[in-house]
mmCIF file of C-alpha atoms in Angstrom:
data_model
loop_
_atom_site.group_PDB
_atom_site.id
_atom_site.type_symbol
_atom_site.label_atom_id
_atom_site.label_comp_id
_atom_site.label_asym_id
_atom_site.label_seq_id
_atom_site.Cartn_x
_atom_site.Cartn_y
_atom_site.Cartn_z
ATOM 1 C CA MET A 1 0.000 0.000 0.000
ATOM 2 C CA ASP A 2 1.503 3.307 -1.026
ATOM 3 C CA THR A 3 1.010 6.079 1.519
ATOM 4 C CA LYS A 4 2.418 9.544 2.166
ATOM 5 C CA LEU A 5 5.012 7.931 4.419
ATOM 6 C CA GLY A 6 6.089 5.238 1.946
ATOM 7 C CA THR A 7 5.009 1.712 1.092
ATOM 8 C CA ARG A 8 3.468 -0.414 3.841
ATOM 9 C CA HIS A 9 2.520 -4.065 3.933
ATOM 10 C CA LEU A 10 0.671 -6.103 6.515
ATOM 11 C CA THR A 11 1.318 -9.783 6.135
ATOM 12 C CA LYS A 12 1.500 -13.047 8.005
ATOM 13 C CA ASP A 13 4.727 -15.079 8.112
ATOM 14 C CA MET A 14 5.170 -18.840 8.514
ATOM 15 C CA GLN A 15 5.103 -18.548 12.337
ATOM 16 C CA ASP A 16 1.619 -16.960 12.266
ATOM 17 C CA LEU A 17 2.892 -13.554 13.371
ATOM 18 C CA VAL A 18 1.399 -10.393 11.962
ATOM 19 C CA LEU A 19 4.094 -8.141 10.562
ATOM 20 C CA CYS A 20 3.942 -4.482 9.646
ATOM 21 C CA MET A 21 6.512 -3.161 7.201
ATOM 22 C CA VAL A 22 7.107 0.596 7.009
ATOM 23 C CA ASN A 23 9.592 1.535 4.300
ATOM 24 C CA ASP A 24 12.575 -0.752 4.991
ATOM 25 C CA THR A 25 11.709 -1.461 8.634
ATOM 26 C CA VAL A 26 9.810 -4.638 9.492
ATOM 27 C CA GLY A 27 8.052 -4.839 12.855
ATOM 28 C CA THR A 28 5.972 -7.513 14.558
ATOM 29 C CA LEU A 29 2.652 -6.318 15.939
ATOM 30 C CA ALA A 30 2.184 -7.497 19.524
ATOM 31 C CA GLY A 31 -0.601 -10.020 19.993
ATOM 32 C CA GLY A 32 -0.229 -10.966 16.357
ATOM 33 C CA ARG A 33 -0.522 -14.701 16.839
ATOM 34 C CA TYR A 34 -3.555 -16.063 15.092
ATOM 35 C CA SER A 35 -4.603 -19.392 16.594
ATOM 36 C CA ASN A 36 -7.931 -19.888 14.846
ATOM 37 C CA LYS A 37 -7.551 -22.771 12.377
ATOM 38 C CA ASP A 38 -10.336 -21.470 10.112
ATOM 39 C CA VAL A 39 -9.530 -19.824 6.821
ATOM 40 C CA VAL A 40 -8.864 -16.113 7.114
ATOM 41 C CA ALA A 41 -11.922 -14.640 5.394
ATOM 42 C CA ALA A 42 -10.913 -11.016 5.406
ATOM 43 C CA VAL A 43 -7.590 -9.346 5.972
ATOM 44 C CA ILE A 44 -8.388 -5.713 5.501
ATOM 45 C CA LEU A 45 -5.820 -3.003 6.077
ATOM 46 C CA ALA A 46 -6.666 0.648 6.448
ATOM 47 C CA PHE A 47 -4.239 3.241 7.791
ATOM 48 C CA TYR A 48 -5.703 6.283 9.528
ATOM 49 C CA ASP A 49 -4.996 8.726 12.379
ATOM 50 C CA ILE A 50 -2.015 10.182 10.505
ATOM 51 C CA GLU A 51 -1.122 6.623 9.506
ATOM 52 C CA LYS A 52 -0.417 5.446 13.052
ATOM 53 C CA ARG A 53 -3.215 2.879 13.298
ATOM 54 C CA ALA A 54 -4.222 -0.085 11.163
ATOM 55 C CA ASN A 55 -7.296 -2.326 11.144
ATOM 56 C CA TRP A 56 -7.437 -5.972 10.267
ATOM 57 C CA SER A 57 -9.895 -8.762 10.708
ATOM 58 C CA ALA A 58 -9.810 -12.525 10.505
ATOM 59 C CA TYR A 59 -12.530 -15.130 10.493
ATOM 60 C CA ASP A 60 -13.280 -14.911 14.214
ATOM 61 C CA ASP A 61 -15.832 -12.110 14.885
ATOM 62 C CA TYR A 62 -13.288 -9.435 15.888
ATOM 63 C CA CYS A 63 -11.846 -6.368 14.244
ATOM 64 C CA ARG A 64 -8.344 -5.736 15.577
ATOM 65 C CA LEU A 65 -7.179 -2.130 15.730
ATOM 66 C CA TRP A 66 -3.410 -1.900 15.883
ATOM 67 C CA ASP A 67 -1.151 0.941 16.836
ATOM 68 C CA VAL A 68 1.799 0.441 14.493
ATOM 69 C CA SER A 69 4.093 1.221 17.425
ATOM 70 C CA ASP A 70 3.513 -2.476 18.288
ATOM 71 C CA LYS A 71 0.368 -2.849 20.383
ATOM 72 C CA ILE A 72 -3.302 -3.666 19.967
ATOM 73 C CA VAL A 73 -5.348 -0.540 20.655
ATOM 74 C CA GLN A 74 -8.783 -2.120 20.732
ATOM 75 C CA LEU A 75 -10.841 -5.174 19.773
ATOM 76 C CA LEU A 76 -14.224 -4.415 18.234
ATOM 77 C CA GLU A 77 -16.436 -7.431 18.831
ATOM 78 C CA THR A 78 -19.151 -8.381 16.367
ATOM 79 C CA LYS A 79 -21.765 -11.145 16.236
ATOM 80 C CA SER A 80 -20.442 -12.785 13.040
ATOM 81 C CA PRO A 81 -17.178 -12.872 11.093
ATOM 82 C CA ILE A 82 -16.302 -9.488 9.605
ATOM 83 C CA THR A 83 -16.479 -9.348 5.810
ATOM 84 C CA SER A 84 -15.463 -5.716 5.252
ATOM 85 C CA ILE A 85 -13.788 -2.784 6.989
ATOM 86 C CA GLU A 86 -13.643 0.818 5.798
ATOM 87 C CA VAL A 87 -12.366 3.945 7.510
ATOM 88 C CA SER A 88 -14.536 6.906 6.466
ATOM 89 C CA GLN A 89 -12.741 9.491 4.360
ATOM 90 C CA ASP A 90 -12.987 12.085 7.146
ATOM 91 C CA GLY A 91 -11.475 9.594 9.626
ATOM 92 C CA ARG A 92 -14.461 9.764 12.011
ATOM 93 C CA TYR A 93 -15.849 6.249 11.545
ATOM 94 C CA ILE A 94 -14.726 2.674 11.144
ATOM 95 C CA ILE A 95 -17.396 0.851 9.140
ATOM 96 C CA THR A 96 -17.610 -2.939 9.529
ATOM 97 C CA THR A 97 -19.959 -5.519 8.057
ATOM 98 C CA ASP A 98 -20.757 -8.855 9.650
ATOM 99 C CA GLY A 99 -23.635 -11.208 8.871
ATOM 100 C CA SER A 100 -26.560 -8.938 8.036
ATOM 101 C CA THR A 101 -25.274 -5.982 10.086
ATOM 102 C CA VAL A 102 -23.497 -2.745 9.151
ATOM 103 C CA ARG A 103 -21.769 -1.114 12.146
ATOM 104 C CA PHE A 104 -20.331 2.391 12.472
ATOM 105 C CA TRP A 105 -17.677 2.751 15.187
ATOM 106 C CA ASP A 106 -16.106 5.956 16.497
ATOM 107 C CA ALA A 107 -12.569 5.868 15.071
ATOM 108 C CA ASN A 108 -11.092 7.748 18.042
ATOM 109 C CA HIS A 109 -12.884 6.268 21.059
ATOM 110 C CA PHE A 110 -13.937 2.938 19.468
ATOM 111 C CA GLY A 111 -17.523 3.005 20.748
ATOM 112 C CA LEU A 112 -20.375 1.784 18.582
ATOM 113 C CA VAL A 113 -22.117 4.834 17.068
ATOM 114 C CA LYS A 114 -24.755 3.123 14.897
ATOM 115 C CA SER A 115 -25.738 -0.384 13.930
ATOM 116 C CA HIS A 116 -28.190 -1.214 11.148
ATOM 117 C CA ASN A 117 -29.579 -4.677 10.427
ATOM 118 C CA MET A 118 -30.017 -5.302 6.714
ATOM 119 C CA PRO A 119 -32.594 -7.585 5.062
ATOM 120 C CA PHE A 120 -29.710 -9.562 3.476
ATOM 121 C CA ASN A 121 -26.237 -10.854 4.371
ATOM 122 C CA VAL A 122 -23.828 -7.964 3.815
ATOM 123 C CA GLU A 123 -20.403 -8.327 2.216
ATOM 124 C CA SER A 124 -19.406 -4.648 2.133
ATOM 125 C CA ALA A 125 -20.557 -1.123 3.025
ATOM 126 C CA SER A 126 -19.287 2.393 2.370
ATOM 127 C CA LEU A 127 -20.196 5.757 3.900
ATOM 128 C CA GLU A 128 -20.910 8.740 1.608
ATOM 129 C CA PRO A 129 -17.849 10.974 2.126
ATOM 130 C CA LYS A 130 -19.159 14.550 1.965
ATOM 131 C CA LEU A 131 -22.111 14.735 4.346
ATOM 132 C CA SER A 132 -22.084 11.197 5.784
ATOM 133 C CA ASN A 133 -25.877 11.096 5.490
ATOM 134 C CA ASN A 134 -26.052 7.936 3.358
ATOM 135 C CA PHE A 135 -24.280 4.636 3.049
ATOM 136 C CA ILE A 136 -24.328 1.876 0.463
ATOM 137 C CA ALA A 137 -24.243 -1.849 1.117
ATOM 138 C CA GLY A 138 -24.070 -4.945 -1.042
ATOM 139 C CA GLY A 139 -23.989 -8.652 -0.488
ATOM 140 C CA GLU A 140 -25.637 -11.964 -1.185
ATOM 141 C CA ASP A 141 -28.883 -10.586 -2.658
ATOM 142 C CA MET A 142 -26.925 -9.291 -5.723
ATOM 143 C CA TRP A 143 -28.172 -5.696 -5.385
ATOM 144 C CA ILE A 144 -26.533 -2.466 -4.228
ATOM 145 C CA HIS A 145 -28.691 -0.671 -1.679
ATOM 146 C CA MET A 146 -28.460 2.926 -0.442
ATOM 147 C CA PHE A 147 -29.592 3.669 3.125
ATOM 148 C CA ASP A 148 -30.073 6.715 5.317
ATOM 149 C CA PHE A 149 -27.187 6.768 7.807
ATOM 150 C CA HIS A 150 -29.315 8.053 10.689
ATOM 151 C CA THR A 151 -32.436 5.875 10.328
ATOM 152 C CA GLY A 152 -31.253 2.849 8.340
ATOM 153 C CA GLU A 153 -34.171 3.331 5.936
ATOM 154 C CA GLU A 154 -33.527 2.150 2.369
ATOM 155 C CA ILE A 155 -33.632 5.107 -0.032
ATOM 156 C CA GLY A 156 -32.435 3.511 -3.266
ATOM 157 C CA CYS A 157 -31.440 0.268 -4.940
ATOM 158 C CA ASN A 158 -29.437 -0.744 -8.025
ATOM 159 C CA GLU A 159 -30.536 -4.148 -9.265
ATOM 160 C CA GLY A 160 -29.014 -6.396 -11.863
ATOM 161 C CA HIS A 161 -25.608 -7.472 -10.559
ATOM 162 C CA HIS A 162 -24.930 -11.042 -11.712
ATOM 163 C CA GLY A 163 -23.730 -12.586 -8.464
ATOM 164 C CA PRO A 164 -22.995 -11.553 -4.889
ATOM 165 C CA VAL A 165 -21.645 -8.038 -4.382
ATOM 166 C CA HIS A 166 -18.255 -8.380 -2.682
ATOM 167 C CA CYS A 167 -17.088 -4.763 -2.414
ATOM 168 C CA VAL A 168 -18.780 -1.343 -2.600
ATOM 169 C CA ARG A 169 -17.085 2.062 -2.360
ATOM 170 C CA PHE A 170 -18.017 5.700 -2.889
ATOM 171 C CA SER A 171 -15.837 7.854 -5.113
ATOM 172 C CA PRO A 172 -13.724 10.409 -3.199
ATOM 173 C CA GLY A 173 -16.200 13.195 -4.023
ATOM 174 C CA GLY A 174 -19.234 11.089 -3.176
ATOM 175 C CA GLU A 175 -20.962 11.790 -6.483
ATOM 176 C CA SER A 176 -20.836 8.137 -7.583
ATOM 177 C CA TYR A 177 -20.049 4.675 -6.304
ATOM 178 C CA ALA A 178 -18.778 1.396 -7.697
ATOM 179 C CA TRP A 179 -19.059 -2.273 -6.818
ATOM 180 C CA ILE A 180 -17.709 -5.681 -7.772
#
């Protein structure tokens, strides 16, 4: 991942340690041992807070928030394995999806701000970047839905995707969005 501070990689070595590489320096993140024998469903990396924190999730119902100085900052517990993580463009929210739920966490204090249950299993969600009034979500029902951030009410839907929607994201300006 190319960032303002250089290229960074988060990877797992043969000893099941989570490593963070900043430029030419490789560091092991404390608590990085992953003992769950299930397949890692999602390893999502997002740097934020002036690139001092990173998020990642494995197939075990937790989102791990790391301080790249080598310690876990917080565990965000969910009801199901996390399928997607996004840090909002303004850095205020961490958006996670698990099962049929989209959760919005405070990115500074890590408390749950909002949680919306969807009428389908969700693979991915993204918050509209300018006003943060809407979010999109996609998943197993093969449609891309737009919801009101505050109420969770569906306000739009794009039908016709030929298979599950695995990833949705707003453009940086918020005027459009894309999905795969």
